[in-house]
Short mmCIF file of C-alpha atoms and ligand atoms in Angstrom, two decimals:
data_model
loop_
_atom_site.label_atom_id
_atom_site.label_comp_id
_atom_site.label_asym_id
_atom_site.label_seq_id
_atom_site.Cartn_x
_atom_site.Cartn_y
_atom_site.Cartn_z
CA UNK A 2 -27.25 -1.85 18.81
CA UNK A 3 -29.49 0.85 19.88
CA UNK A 4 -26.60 3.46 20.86
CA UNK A 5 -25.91 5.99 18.09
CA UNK A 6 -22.22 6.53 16.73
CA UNK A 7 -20.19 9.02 16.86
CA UNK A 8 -16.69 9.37 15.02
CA UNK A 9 -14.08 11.88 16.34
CA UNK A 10 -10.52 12.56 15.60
CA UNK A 11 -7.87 15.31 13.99
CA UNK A 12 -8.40 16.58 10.81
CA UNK A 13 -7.71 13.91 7.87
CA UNK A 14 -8.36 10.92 10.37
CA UNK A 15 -11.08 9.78 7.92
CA UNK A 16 -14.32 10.78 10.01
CA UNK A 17 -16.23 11.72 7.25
CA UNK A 18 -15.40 8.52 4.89
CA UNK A 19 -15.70 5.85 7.94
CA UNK A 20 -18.51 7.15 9.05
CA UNK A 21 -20.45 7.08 5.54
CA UNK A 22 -19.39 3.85 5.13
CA UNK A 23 -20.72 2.33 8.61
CA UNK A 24 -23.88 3.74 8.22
CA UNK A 25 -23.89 2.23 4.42
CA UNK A 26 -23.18 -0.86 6.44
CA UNK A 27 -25.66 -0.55 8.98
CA UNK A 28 -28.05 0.55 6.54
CA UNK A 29 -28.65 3.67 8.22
CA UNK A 30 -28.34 7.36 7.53
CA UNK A 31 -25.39 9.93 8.64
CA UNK A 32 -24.80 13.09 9.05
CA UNK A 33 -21.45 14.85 9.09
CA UNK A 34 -21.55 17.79 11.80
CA UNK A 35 -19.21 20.03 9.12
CA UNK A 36 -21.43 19.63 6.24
CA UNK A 37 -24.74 20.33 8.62
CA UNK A 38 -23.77 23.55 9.60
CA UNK A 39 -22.54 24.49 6.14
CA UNK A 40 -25.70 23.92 4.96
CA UNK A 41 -27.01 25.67 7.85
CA UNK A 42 -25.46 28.65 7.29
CA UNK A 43 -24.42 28.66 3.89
CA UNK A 44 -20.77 29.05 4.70
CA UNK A 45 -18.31 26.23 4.67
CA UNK A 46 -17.03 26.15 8.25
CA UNK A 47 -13.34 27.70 7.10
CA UNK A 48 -15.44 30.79 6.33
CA UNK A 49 -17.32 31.00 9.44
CA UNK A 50 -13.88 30.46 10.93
CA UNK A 51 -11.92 33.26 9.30
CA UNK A 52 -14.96 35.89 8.91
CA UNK A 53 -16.29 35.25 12.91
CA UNK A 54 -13.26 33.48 14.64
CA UNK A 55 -13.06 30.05 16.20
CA UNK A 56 -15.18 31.06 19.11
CA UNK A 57 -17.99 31.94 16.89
CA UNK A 58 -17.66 28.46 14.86
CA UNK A 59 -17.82 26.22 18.40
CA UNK A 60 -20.37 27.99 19.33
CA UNK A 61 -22.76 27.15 16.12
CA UNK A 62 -21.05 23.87 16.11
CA UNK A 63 -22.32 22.83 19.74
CA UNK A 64 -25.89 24.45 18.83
CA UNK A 65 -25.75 22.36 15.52
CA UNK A 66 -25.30 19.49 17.30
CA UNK A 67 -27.44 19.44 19.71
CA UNK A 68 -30.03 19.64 16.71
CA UNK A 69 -28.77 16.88 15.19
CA UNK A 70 -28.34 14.79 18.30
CA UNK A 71 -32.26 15.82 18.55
CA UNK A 72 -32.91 13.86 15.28
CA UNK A 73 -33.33 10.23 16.50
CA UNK A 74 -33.30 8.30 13.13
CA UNK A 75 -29.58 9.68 12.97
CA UNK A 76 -27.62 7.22 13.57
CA UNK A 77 -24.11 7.87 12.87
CA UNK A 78 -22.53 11.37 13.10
CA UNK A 79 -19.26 12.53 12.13
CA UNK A 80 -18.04 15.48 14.32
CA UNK A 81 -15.91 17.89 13.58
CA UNK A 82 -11.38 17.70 14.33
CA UNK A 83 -12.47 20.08 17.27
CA UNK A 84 -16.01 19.23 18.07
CA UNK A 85 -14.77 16.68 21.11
CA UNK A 86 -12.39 18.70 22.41
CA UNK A 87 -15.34 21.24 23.67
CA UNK A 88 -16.31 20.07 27.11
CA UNK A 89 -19.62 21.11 26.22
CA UNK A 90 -19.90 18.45 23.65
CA UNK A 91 -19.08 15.76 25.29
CA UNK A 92 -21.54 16.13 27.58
CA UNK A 93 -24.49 16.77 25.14
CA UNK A 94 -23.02 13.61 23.51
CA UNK A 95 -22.88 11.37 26.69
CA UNK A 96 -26.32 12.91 27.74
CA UNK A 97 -27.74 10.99 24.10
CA UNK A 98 -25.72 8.20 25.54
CA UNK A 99 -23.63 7.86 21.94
CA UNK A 100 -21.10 5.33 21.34
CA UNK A 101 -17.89 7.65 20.69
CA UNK A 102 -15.27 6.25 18.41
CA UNK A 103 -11.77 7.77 18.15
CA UNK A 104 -10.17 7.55 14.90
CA UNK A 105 -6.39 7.65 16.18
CA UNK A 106 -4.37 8.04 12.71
CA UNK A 107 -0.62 9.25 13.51
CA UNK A 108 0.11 12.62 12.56
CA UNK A 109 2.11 12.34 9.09
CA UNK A 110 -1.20 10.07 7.49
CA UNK A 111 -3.41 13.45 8.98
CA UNK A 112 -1.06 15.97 7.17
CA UNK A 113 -0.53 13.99 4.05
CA UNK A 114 -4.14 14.05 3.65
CA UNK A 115 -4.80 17.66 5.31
CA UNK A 116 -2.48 18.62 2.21
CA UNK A 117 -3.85 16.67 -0.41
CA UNK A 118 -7.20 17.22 0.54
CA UNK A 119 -9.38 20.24 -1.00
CA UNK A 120 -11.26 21.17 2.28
CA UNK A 121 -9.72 24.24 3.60
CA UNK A 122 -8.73 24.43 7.27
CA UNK A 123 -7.89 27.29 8.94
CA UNK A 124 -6.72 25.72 12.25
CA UNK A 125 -4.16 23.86 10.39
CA UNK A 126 -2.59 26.17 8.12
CA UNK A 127 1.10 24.83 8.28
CA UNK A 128 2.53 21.62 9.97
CA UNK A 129 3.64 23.09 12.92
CA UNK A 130 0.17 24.66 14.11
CA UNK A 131 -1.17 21.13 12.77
CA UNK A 132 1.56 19.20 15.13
CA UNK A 133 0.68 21.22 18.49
CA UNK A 134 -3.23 20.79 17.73
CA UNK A 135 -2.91 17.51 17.54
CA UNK A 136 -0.84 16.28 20.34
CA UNK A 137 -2.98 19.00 22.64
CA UNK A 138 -5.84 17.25 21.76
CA UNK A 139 -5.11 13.76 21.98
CA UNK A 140 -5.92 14.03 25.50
CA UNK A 141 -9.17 14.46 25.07
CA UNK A 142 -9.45 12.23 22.23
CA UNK A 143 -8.45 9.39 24.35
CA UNK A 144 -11.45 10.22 26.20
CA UNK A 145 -13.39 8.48 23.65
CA UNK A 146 -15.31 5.01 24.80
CA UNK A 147 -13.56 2.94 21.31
CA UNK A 148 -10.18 3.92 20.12
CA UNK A 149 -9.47 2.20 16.96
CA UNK A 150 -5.80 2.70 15.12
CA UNK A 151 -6.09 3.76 12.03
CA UNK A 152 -3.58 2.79 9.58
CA UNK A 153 -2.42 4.42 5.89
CA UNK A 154 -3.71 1.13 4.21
CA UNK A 155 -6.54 0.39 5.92
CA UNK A 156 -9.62 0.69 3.98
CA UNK A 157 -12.94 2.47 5.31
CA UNK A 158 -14.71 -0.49 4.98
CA UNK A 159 -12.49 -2.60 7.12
CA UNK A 160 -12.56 0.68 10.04
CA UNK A 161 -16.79 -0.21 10.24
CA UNK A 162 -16.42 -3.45 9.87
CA UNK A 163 -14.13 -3.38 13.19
CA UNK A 164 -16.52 -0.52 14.78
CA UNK A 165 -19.45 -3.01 14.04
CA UNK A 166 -17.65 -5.98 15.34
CA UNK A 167 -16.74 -3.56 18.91
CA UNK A 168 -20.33 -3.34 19.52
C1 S3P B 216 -11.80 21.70 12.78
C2 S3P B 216 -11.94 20.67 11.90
C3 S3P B 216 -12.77 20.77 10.70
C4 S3P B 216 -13.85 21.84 10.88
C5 S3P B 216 -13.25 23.13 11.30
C6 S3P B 216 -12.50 23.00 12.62
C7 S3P B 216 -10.92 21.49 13.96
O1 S3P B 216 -13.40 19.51 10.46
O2 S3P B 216 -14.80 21.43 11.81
O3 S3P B 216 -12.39 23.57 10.30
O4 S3P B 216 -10.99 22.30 14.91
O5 S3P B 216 -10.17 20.49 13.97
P1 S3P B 216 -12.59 18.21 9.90
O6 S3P B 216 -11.97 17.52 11.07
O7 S3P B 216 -13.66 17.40 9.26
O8 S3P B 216 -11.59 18.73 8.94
#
């Protein structure tokens, strides 16, 4: 498998953790596109969010992955809930020729974890913001080459060890 990975889906899909996990699998290294341009900038991307606005965010988010798409020995990269959605993206992604992996959790499992979580998110500060993001965006989502369901009880390592078997 020569194609890099990437993993998209809402916020609390599990990106991050499935994503470590393959490339602990593969034996490869990861980056997560949130954590890159936090260190980037030295803001965590709810900051850059509230201080500049959303626009401002994509528009460091597409220029931090380009760079990252740039670094070859990257294998797997976990984007951002929104970084798919940006037409943009996709095309920089599809121009690297990456695998792209959909992490389809339903809603509720997002939520749970969106409220348990300590990451704060802006763009979903109360369910029913949260709701209309993600059905809006499961259009594009389904865009994605591999959808894989993603259940409450399904741990990361079975979610790569399915992605691996898919390729
Ligand atoms: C966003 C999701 C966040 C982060 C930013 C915007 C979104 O990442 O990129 O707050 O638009 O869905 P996670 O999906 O990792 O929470």
């Amino acid at each position: 498998m020569n194609r890099r990975i990437v993993i998209l889906g809402f916020m609390g899909c599990g990106k991050t953790t499935v994503a470590r996990e393959l490339a602990r699998q593969l034996g490869c290294s990861f980056v997560d596109l949130d954590f890159f341009i936090n260190e980037r900038s030295g803001r965590s991307s709810a900051e850059i969010i509230q201080q500049d606005g959303e626009d401002s965010f994509r528009d460091l988010e597409t220029l931090a992955l380009r760079d990252v798409l740039q670094d070859k020995q990257t294998r797997v990269i976990a984007l951002g809930g929104g970084t798919w959605t940006i037409p943009a993206n996709r095309t920089l992604i599809a121009l690297h020729d990456c695998l792209s992996v959909w992490l389809d959790a339903p809603f509720e499992l997002c939520w749970e974890r969106i409220n348990a979580g300590r990451t704060v998110r802006p763009l979903a500060r109360d369910r029913e913001t949260a709701l209309a993001r993600y059905e809006s965006r499961r259009v594009d989502y389904a865009l994605a080459e591999r959808p894989i369901a993603v259940d409450e009880l399904d741990p990361a390592e079975a979610l790569a060890a399915e992605i691996l078997r898919g390729i």
